[in-house]
XYZ file of C-alpha atoms in Angstrom:
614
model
C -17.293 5.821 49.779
C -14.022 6.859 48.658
C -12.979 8.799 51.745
C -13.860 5.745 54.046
C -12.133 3.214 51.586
C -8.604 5.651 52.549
C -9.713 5.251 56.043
C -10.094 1.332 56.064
C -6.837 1.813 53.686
C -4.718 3.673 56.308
C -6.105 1.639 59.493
C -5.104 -1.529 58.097
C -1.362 0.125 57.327
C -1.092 1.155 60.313
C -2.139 -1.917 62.201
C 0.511 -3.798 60.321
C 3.245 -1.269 61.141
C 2.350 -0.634 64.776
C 2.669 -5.029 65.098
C 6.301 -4.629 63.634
C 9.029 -4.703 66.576
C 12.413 -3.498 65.558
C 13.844 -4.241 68.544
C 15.319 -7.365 67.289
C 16.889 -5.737 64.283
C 20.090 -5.951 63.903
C 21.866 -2.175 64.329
C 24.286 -0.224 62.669
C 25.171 3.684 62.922
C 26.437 5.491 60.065
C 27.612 9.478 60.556
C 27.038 11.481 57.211
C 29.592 14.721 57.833
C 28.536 16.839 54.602
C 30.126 20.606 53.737
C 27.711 23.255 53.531
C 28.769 24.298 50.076
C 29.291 21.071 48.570
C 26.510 18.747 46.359
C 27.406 15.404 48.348
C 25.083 12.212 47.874
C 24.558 9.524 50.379
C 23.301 5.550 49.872
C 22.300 3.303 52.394
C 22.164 -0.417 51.598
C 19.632 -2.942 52.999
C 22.626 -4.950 54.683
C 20.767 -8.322 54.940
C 22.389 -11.526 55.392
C 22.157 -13.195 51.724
C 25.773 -14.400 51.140
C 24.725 -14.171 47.085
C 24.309 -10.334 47.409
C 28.005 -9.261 47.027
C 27.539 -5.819 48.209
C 26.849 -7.179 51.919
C 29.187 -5.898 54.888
C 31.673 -8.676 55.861
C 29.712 -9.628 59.249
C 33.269 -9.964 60.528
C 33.253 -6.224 60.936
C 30.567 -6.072 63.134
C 31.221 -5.368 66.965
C 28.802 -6.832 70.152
C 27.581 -3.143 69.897
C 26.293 -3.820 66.527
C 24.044 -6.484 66.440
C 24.270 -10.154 66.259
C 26.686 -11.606 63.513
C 23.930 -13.670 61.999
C 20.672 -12.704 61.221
C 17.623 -15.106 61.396
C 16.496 -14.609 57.878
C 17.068 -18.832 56.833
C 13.281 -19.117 56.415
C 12.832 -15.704 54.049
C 12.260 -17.138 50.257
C 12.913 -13.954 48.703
C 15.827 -11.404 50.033
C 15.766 -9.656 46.278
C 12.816 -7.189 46.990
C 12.450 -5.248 50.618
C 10.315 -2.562 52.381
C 12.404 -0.035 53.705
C 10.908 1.990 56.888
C 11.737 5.567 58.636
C 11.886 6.096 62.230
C 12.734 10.312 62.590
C 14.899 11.409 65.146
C 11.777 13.774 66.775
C 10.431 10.613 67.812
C 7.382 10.436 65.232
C 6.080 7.298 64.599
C 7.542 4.446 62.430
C 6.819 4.928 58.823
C 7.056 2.716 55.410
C 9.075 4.418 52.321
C 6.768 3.547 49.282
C 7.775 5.999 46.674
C 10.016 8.457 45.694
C 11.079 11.829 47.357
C 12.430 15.195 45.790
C 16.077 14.454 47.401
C 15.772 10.647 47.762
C 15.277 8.163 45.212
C 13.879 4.293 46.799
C 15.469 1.671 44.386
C 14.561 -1.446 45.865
C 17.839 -2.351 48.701
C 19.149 1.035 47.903
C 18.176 4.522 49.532
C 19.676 7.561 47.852
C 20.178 10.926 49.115
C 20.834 13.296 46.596
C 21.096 16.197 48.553
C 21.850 17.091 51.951
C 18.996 17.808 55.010
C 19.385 17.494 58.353
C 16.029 16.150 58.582
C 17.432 12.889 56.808
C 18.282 12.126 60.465
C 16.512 9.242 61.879
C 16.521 5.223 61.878
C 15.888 3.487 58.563
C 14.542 -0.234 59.167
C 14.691 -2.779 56.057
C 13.480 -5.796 55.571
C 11.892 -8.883 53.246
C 8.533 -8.233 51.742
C 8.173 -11.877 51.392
C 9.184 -13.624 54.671
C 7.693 -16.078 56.740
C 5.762 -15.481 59.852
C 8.285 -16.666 62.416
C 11.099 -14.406 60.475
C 9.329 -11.007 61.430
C 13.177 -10.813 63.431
C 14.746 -10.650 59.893
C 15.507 -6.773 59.641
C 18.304 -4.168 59.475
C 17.967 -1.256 61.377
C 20.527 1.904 60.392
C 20.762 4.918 62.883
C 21.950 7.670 60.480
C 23.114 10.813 62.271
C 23.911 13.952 59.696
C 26.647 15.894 61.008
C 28.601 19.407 59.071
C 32.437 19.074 58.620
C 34.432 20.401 61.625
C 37.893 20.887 59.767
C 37.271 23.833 57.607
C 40.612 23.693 56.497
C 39.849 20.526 54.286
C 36.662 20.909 53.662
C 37.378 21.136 49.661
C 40.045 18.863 50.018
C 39.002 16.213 48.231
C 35.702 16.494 45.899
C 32.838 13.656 45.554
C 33.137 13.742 41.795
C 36.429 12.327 40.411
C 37.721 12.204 36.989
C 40.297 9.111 35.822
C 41.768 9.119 32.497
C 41.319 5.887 30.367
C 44.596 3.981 30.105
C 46.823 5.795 32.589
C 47.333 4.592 36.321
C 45.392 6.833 39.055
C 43.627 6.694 42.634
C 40.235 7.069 43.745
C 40.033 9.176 47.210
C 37.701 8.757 50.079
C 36.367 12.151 50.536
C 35.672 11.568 54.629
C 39.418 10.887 55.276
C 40.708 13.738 53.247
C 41.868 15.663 56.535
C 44.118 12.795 58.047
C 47.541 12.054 57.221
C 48.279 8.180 55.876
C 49.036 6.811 59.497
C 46.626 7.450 60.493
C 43.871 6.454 58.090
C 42.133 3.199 59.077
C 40.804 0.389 57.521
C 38.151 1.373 54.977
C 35.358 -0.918 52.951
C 35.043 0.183 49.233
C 31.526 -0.238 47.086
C 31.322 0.364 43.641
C 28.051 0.591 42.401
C 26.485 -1.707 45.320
C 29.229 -3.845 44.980
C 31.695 -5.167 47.460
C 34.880 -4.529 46.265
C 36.930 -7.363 49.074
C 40.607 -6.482 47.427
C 40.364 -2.875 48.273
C 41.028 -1.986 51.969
C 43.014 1.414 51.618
C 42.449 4.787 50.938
C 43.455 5.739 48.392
C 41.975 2.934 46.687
C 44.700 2.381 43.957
C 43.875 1.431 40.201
C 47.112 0.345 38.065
C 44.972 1.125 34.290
C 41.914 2.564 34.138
C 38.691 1.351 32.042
C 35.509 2.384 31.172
C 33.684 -0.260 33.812
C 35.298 1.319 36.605
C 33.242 4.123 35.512
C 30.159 4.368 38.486
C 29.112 5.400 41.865
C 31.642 4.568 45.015
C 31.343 4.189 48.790
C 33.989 4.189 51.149
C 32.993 3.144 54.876
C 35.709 3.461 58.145
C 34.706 3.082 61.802
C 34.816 5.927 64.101
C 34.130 5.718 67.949
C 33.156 7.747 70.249
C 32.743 7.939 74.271
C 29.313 5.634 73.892
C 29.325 3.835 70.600
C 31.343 2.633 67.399
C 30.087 4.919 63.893
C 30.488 3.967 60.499
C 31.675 6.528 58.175
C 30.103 6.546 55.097
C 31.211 9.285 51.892
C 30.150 8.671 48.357
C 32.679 9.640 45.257
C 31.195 9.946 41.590
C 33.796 8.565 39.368
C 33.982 9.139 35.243
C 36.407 8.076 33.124
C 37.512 10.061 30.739
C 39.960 11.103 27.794
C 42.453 13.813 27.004
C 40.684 16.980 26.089
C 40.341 17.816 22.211
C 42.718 19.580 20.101
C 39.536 20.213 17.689
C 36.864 22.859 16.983
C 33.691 21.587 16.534
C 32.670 19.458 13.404
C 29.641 20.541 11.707
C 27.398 17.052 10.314
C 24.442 19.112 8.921
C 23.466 21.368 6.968
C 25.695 19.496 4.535
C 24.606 21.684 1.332
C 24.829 24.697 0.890
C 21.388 25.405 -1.094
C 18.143 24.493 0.279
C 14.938 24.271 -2.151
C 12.143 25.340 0.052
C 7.688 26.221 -0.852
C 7.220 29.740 0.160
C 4.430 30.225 2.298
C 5.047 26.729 3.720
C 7.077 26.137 7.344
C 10.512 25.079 7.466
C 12.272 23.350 10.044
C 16.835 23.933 10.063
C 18.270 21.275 11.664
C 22.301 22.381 13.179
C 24.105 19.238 14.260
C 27.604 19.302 15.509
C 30.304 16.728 16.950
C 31.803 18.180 20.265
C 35.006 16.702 21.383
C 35.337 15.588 24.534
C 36.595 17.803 27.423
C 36.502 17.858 31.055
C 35.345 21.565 31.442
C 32.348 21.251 28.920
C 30.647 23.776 27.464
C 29.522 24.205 24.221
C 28.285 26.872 22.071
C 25.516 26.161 19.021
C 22.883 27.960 17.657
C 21.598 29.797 14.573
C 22.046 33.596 12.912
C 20.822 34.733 10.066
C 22.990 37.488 7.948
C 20.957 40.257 5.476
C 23.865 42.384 4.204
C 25.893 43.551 7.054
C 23.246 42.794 9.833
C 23.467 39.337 11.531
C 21.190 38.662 13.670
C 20.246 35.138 16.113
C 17.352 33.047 15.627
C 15.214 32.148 18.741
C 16.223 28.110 19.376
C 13.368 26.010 19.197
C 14.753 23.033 20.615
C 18.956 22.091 21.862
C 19.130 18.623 22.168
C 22.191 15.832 22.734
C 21.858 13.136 20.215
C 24.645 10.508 20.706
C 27.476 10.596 23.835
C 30.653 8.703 24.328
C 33.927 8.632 26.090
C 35.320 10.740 22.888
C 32.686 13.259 22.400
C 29.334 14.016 22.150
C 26.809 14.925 19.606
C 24.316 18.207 19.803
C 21.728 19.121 17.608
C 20.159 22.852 17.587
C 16.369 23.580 15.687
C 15.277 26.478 14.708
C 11.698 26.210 12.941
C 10.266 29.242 10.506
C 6.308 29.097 10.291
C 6.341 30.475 6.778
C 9.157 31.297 4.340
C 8.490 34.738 2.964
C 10.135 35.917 -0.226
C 12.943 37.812 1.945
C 14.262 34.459 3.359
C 15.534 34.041 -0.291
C 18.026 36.964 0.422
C 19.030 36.032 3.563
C 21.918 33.904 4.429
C 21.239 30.970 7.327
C 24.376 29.759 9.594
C 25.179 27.205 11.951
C 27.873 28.237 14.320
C 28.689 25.552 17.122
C 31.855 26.728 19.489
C 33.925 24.664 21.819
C 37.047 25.764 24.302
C 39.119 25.620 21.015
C 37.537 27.925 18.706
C 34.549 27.827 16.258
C 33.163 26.419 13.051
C 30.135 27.974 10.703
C 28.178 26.471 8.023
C 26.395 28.666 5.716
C 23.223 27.655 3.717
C 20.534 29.932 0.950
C 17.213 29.230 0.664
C 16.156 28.777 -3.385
C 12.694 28.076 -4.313
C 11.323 25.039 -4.937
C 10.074 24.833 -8.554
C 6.824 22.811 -9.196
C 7.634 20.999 -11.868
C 8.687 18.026 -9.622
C 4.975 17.077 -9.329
C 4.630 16.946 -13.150
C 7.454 14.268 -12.994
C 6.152 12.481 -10.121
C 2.533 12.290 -11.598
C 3.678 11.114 -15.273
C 5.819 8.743 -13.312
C 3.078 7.458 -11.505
C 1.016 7.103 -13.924
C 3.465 5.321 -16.345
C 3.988 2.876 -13.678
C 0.614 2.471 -13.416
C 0.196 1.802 -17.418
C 3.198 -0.524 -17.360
C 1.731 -2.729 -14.672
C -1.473 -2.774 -16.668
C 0.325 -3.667 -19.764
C 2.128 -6.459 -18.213
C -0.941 -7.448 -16.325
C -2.337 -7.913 -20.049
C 0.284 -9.365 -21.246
C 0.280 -12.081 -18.615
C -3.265 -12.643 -19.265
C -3.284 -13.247 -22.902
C 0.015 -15.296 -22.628
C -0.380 -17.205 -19.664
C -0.453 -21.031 -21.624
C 2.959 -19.553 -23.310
C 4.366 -19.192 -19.963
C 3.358 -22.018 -18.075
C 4.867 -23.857 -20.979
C 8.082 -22.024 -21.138
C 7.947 -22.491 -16.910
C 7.780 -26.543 -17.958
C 10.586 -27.022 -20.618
C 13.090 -25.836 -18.040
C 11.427 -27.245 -14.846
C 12.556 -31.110 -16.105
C 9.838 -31.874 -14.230
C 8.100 -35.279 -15.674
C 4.728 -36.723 -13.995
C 4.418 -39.621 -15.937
C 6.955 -41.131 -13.865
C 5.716 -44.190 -11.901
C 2.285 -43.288 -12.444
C 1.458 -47.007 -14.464
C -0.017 -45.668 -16.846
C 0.763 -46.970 -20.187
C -1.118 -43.685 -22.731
C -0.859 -40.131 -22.280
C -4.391 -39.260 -23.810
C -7.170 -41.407 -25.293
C -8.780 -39.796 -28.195
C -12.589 -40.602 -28.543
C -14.523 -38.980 -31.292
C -17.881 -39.633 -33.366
C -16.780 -42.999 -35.517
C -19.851 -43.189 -37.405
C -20.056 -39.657 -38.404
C -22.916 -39.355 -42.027
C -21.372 -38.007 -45.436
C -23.088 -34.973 -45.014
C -21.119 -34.121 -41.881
C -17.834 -34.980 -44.317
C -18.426 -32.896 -46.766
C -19.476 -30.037 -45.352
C -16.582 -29.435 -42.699
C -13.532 -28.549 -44.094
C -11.627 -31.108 -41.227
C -14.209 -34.264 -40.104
C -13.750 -35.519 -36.334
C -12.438 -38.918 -37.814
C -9.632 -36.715 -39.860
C -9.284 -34.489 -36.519
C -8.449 -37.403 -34.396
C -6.652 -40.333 -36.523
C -4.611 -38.252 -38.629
C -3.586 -34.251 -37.202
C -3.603 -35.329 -33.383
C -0.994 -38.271 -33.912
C 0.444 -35.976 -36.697
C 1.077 -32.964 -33.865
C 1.078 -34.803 -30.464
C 3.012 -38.285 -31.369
C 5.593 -37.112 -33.420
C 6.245 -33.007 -32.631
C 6.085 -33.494 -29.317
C 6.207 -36.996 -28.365
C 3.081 -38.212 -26.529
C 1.831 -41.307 -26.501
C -1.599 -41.544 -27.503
C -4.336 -44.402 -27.574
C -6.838 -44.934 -30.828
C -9.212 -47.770 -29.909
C -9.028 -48.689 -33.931
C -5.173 -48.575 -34.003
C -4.429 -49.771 -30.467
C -7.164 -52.254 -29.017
C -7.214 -55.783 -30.552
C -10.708 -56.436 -32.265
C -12.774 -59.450 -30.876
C -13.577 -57.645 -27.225
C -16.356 -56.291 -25.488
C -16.358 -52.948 -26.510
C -17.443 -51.210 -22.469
C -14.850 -53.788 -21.259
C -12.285 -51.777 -23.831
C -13.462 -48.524 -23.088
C -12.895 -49.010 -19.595
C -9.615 -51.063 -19.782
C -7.958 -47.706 -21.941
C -9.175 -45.111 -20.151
C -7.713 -46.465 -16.992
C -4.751 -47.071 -18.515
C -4.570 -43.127 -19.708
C -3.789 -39.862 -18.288
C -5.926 -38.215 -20.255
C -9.644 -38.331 -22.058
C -9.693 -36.157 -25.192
C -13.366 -35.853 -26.253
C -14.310 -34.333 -29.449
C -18.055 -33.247 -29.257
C -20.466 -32.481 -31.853
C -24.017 -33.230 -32.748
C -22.777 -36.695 -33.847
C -20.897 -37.058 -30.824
C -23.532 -36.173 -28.564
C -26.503 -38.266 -30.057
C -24.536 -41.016 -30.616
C -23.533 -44.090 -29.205
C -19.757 -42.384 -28.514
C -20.764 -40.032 -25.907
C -20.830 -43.521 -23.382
C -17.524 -43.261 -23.641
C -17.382 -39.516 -22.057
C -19.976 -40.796 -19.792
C -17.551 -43.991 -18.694
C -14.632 -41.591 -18.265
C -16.353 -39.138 -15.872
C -17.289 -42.284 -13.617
C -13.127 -43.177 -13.232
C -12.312 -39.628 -13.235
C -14.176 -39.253 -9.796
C -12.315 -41.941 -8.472
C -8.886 -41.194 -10.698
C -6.795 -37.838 -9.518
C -5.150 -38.908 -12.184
C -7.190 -39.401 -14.712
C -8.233 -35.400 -16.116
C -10.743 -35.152 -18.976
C -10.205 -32.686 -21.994
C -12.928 -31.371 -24.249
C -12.656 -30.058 -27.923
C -15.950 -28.391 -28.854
C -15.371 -29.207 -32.750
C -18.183 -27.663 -33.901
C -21.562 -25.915 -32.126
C -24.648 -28.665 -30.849
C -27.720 -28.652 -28.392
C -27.490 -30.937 -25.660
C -29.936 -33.388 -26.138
C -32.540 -34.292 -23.793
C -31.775 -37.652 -23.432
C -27.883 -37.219 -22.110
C -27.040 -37.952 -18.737
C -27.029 -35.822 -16.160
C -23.890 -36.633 -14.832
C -22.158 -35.619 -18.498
C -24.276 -32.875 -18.782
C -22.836 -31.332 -15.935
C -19.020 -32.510 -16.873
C -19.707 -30.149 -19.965
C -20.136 -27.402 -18.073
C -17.044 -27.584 -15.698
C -14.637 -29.323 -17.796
C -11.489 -27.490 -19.939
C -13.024 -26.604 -23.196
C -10.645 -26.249 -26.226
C -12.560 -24.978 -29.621
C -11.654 -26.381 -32.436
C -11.187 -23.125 -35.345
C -11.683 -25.027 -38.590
C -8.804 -23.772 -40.651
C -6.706 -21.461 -38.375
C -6.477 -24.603 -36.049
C -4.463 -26.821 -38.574
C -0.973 -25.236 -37.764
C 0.995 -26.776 -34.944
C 1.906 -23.483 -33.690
C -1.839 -22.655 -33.285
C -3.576 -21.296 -30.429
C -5.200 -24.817 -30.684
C -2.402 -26.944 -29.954
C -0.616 -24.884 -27.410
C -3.904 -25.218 -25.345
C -3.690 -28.908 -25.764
C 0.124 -28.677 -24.472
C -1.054 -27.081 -21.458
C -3.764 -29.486 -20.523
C -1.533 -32.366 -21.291
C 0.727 -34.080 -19.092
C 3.756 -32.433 -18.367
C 6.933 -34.454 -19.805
C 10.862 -34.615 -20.028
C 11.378 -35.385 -23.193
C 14.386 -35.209 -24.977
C 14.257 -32.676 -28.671
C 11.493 -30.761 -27.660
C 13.209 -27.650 -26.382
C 13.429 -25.916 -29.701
C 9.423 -26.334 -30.215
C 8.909 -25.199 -27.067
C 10.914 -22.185 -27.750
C 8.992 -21.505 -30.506
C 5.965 -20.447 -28.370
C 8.063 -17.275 -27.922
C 7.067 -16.153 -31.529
C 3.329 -16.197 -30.688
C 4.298 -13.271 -28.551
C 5.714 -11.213 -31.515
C 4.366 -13.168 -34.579
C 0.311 -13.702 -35.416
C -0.833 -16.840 -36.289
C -1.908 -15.152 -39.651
C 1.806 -14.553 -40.738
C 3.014 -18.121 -40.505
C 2.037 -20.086 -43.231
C 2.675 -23.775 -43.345
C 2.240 -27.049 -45.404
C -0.969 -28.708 -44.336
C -0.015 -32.009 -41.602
C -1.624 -35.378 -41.695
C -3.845 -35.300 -44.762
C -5.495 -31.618 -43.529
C -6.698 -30.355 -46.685
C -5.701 -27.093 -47.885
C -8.145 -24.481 -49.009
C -7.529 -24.858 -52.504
C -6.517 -28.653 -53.605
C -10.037 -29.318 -54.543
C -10.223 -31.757 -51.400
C -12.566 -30.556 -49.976
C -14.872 -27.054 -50.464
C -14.039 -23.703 -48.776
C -14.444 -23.259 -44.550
C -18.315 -23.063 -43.481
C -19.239 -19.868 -42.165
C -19.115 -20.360 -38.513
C -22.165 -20.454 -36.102
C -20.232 -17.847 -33.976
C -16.955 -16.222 -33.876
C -14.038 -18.280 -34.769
C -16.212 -21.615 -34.093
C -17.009 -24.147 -36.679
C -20.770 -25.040 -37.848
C -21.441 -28.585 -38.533
């Protein structure tokens, strides 16, 4: 299947071929007269009439003999991409160009001939690959004829590769008119690099200061008739521009110490890298010895490579690589030697073994960083509410701004709470809410809080009051206990987590006071707000002190303020960090008893850990 799909491949090629007629091409000749010990290139260009391609022959220059002045190419779209063709002299038959050849190199409207064959004889045909049908006429056809030099005399006259110094005033020669004298040289059309160059129309093509773009590949063209037809004359020069020669040996850029820690046993790799000036006859010298007393000897290159190249010089690096370092590599002495036209420069280095206690630093490194991040990690755990807080005091960020909401936090608590609950816990909800929470919140750190004994006017409907102040809050503050919870109260929590749902605003705090059993009869929609709600527990005793881990969880779930004065008690969250709770003592606030003013009894063992029992 594959041998008849190159059949049906090569049928259909050759169809389309054999229906091309070059007869209407338009024809030029161009002579190629080469030296037999010379490396001369050759370009053709696909000449075709797009006056936006600068590197087009001026049709002007084109005789009867040549081919029509204007080629009928107004319909072709696309003049940018072209098939190029070979007709050979023996009189095979016409053939496309669709790759690349050892001595010719197809780059899309340019052949190149890199070296001299006679066999590059022949017609070369180019034209559009996109055209339209009625512009199969739009073509170049090139009779190239390859001819040896008759004048041996001047056959090394001039060369095809020409050197121009940077800043200095020179001439670029065409290589085909080397032989005649200036009267009689003709008219010649200069190319550099494709490009028309419509100024220059002598030879030698003068340039008053040389610069690095005139750096590139140039063709000179000149007619030349015989007894039957008119020839163009085609040589091409390959100019570089260049500087003055160095003064300067070589400069060695590594090895750069002179003592190498190596792993015996393991392979090494010696890098030699060396800055070569520039100069016209280059040819450098680097490599590697290595010296044992008196006996030097070179090391086989593994690799010579050139790493950077400008107008100024040019950078080589040599490698040499060892597949294990033995213990008499220790004694020997490794040098780079790089040599120019100038003279030469050496770098010596010693191998010196590697001791291992590097990996003992980079473990106990690693794992001290590793401890350290867990520390902090810790850290930032168990003093994240201290942060955020800190974060706040110096955000001035206030969100109580244009909210319309007259009370930071409502405070609703168990108002009908039974002696026995009074005297047995050593701070009472009522206490808890009417006296330390204004005591702390109001006037440390300047909240504004609503009491619905101090702040609501008697003589209302008490759900139409509950209501009214909650919406007017940002905050619910619910302090639950048995009494709480099997009272009348909890409607209250039950009334707040209605608005809430309907409220972004509105956020609901709890303070477990003391331990309880849900009852049976509570809602279901509070019984589930007591499982996903912030829960602050309330620590009897060790919860009095403003500086508590009780009141800075309250800070955190509060609303976030700019108030003026409160920097300094912010600040002094920062002594939580080095201070414990247990080492600050302070005068009891807001009628808190203390544990010995015969107030009230000692704390109630707790129910569980650090929580009160009721």
């Amino acid at each position: 299947m594959f041998y008849l799909g190159w059949i049906f491949l090569c049928l259909v090629t050759g169809e389309r071929i054999k229906g091309f007629n070059i007869s209407g091409c338009s024809t030029k000749k161009f002579l190629w007269t080469y030296s037999a010990k010379s490396e001369e290139e050759f370009v053709l260009f696909c000449d075709l009439p797009d006056p936006q391609k600068s590197y087009f022959y001026h049709r002007s220059s084109l005789t009867t003999t040549q081919g029509p002045e204007r080629l009928p190419c107004s319909d072709s779209k696309d003049l940018s991409e072209v098939q190029w063709y070979l007709q050979p002299q023996n009189g095979d038959t016409l053939r496309e160009i669709t790759k690349n050849y050892s001595h010719i190199i197809l780059d899309n409207i340019t052949l190149r001939f890199l070296t001299m064959e006679i066999n590059n004889a022949g017609s070369y045909i180019c034209r559009p690959r996109i055209r339209s049908p009625q512009d199969e006429a739009c073509c170049v056809k090139m009779v190239l004829e390859v001819k040896p030099k008759t004048n041996i005399s001047c056959v090394n006259s001039i060369p095809h590769k020409q050197y121009l110094l940077l800043g200095s005033t020179d001439s670029i020669y065409c290589p085909s008119l080397g032989c005649q004298k200036d009267a009689q040289s003709p008219e010649v059309t200069w190319y550099q690099n494709g490009r028309l160059l419509y100024e220059k129309r002598s030879n030698p093509m003068l340039l008053n200061e040389i610069y690095d773009f005139h750096q590139g590949i140039y063709t000179c063209d000149y007619s030349q008739s015989d007894n039957e037809s008119l020839w163009t004359v085609r040589a091409v020069i390959q100019v570089k521009t260049i500087v003055k020669d160095t003064t300067l040996k070589p400069d060695i850029l590594e090895p750069v110490k002179d003592i190498l820690e190596v792993e015996l046993g393991k392979s090494l790799t010696l890098y030699c890298t060396a800055r070569f000036g520039f100069e016209k006859d280059f040819k450098p010298v680097i490599r590697w010895y290595s010296k044992y007393s008196d006996q030097e000897l070179e090391i086989p290159t593994t690799e010579v490579r050139s790493v950077k190249t400008t107008f100024e010089d040019e950078i080589i690096k040599c490698v040499v690589h060892l597949k294990e370092v033995t213990q008499s590599d220790l004694y020997k002495t490794f040098i780079c030697f790089a040599q120019n036209s100038i003279g030469n420069t050496t770098q010596s280095i010693q191998l010196k073994e590697k001791k291992r206690v590097v990996f003992l630093y980079i473990l106990l490194g690693t794992i001290m960083t590793l401890v350290g991040m867990l520390m902090a990690t810790a850290l930032l755990f168990m003093y994240w509410i201290e942060i955020v807080l800190l974060y706040r005091t110096y955000q001035n960020k206030d969100e109580t701004l244009r909210d319309k909401k007259e009370f930071d936090a409502f405070i609703s608590y168990a108002k009908w709470s039974s002696f026995e609950s009074e005297t047995t816990s050593s701070v009472n909800e009522e206490n808890l809410a009417l006296n330390l929470f204004p005591e702390v919140l109001e006037n440390k750190y300047g909240y504004t809080l609503c009491l619905f004994e101090r702040d609501v006017s008697p003589g209302g409907v008490y759900a139409e009051d509950i209501v009214s102040i909650i919406k007017k809050s940002r905050r619910g503050i619910f302090i639950l206990s048995p009494n709480y919870v099997n009272g009348p109260s909890v409607f209250e929590l039950q009334a707040a987590v209605n608005l809430a749902l309907d409220d972004q605003t509105l956020k609901l705090i709890l303070i477990k006071f003391c331990s309880f059993q849900e009852p049976e009869s509570l809602p279901h929609l509070v019984r589930k707000a007591l499982r996903v709600l912030p829960t602050v527990t309330w620590r009897g005793l060790k919860s009095v002190p403003p500086n508590s881990r009780f009141w800075t969880q309250m800070r955190y779930h509060m609303p976030v303020k700019n108030s003026k004065g409160f920097t300094w008690n912010y600040l002094r969250i920062i002594s939580r960090i080095f201070f414990t709770e247990d080492s600050v003592k302070q005068k009891p606030l807001g009628g808190a008893p203390s544990p010995g003013n015969g107030e009230l009894g000692p704390e109630s063992p707790p129910s569980s850990p650090g929580e009160e029992r009721c």
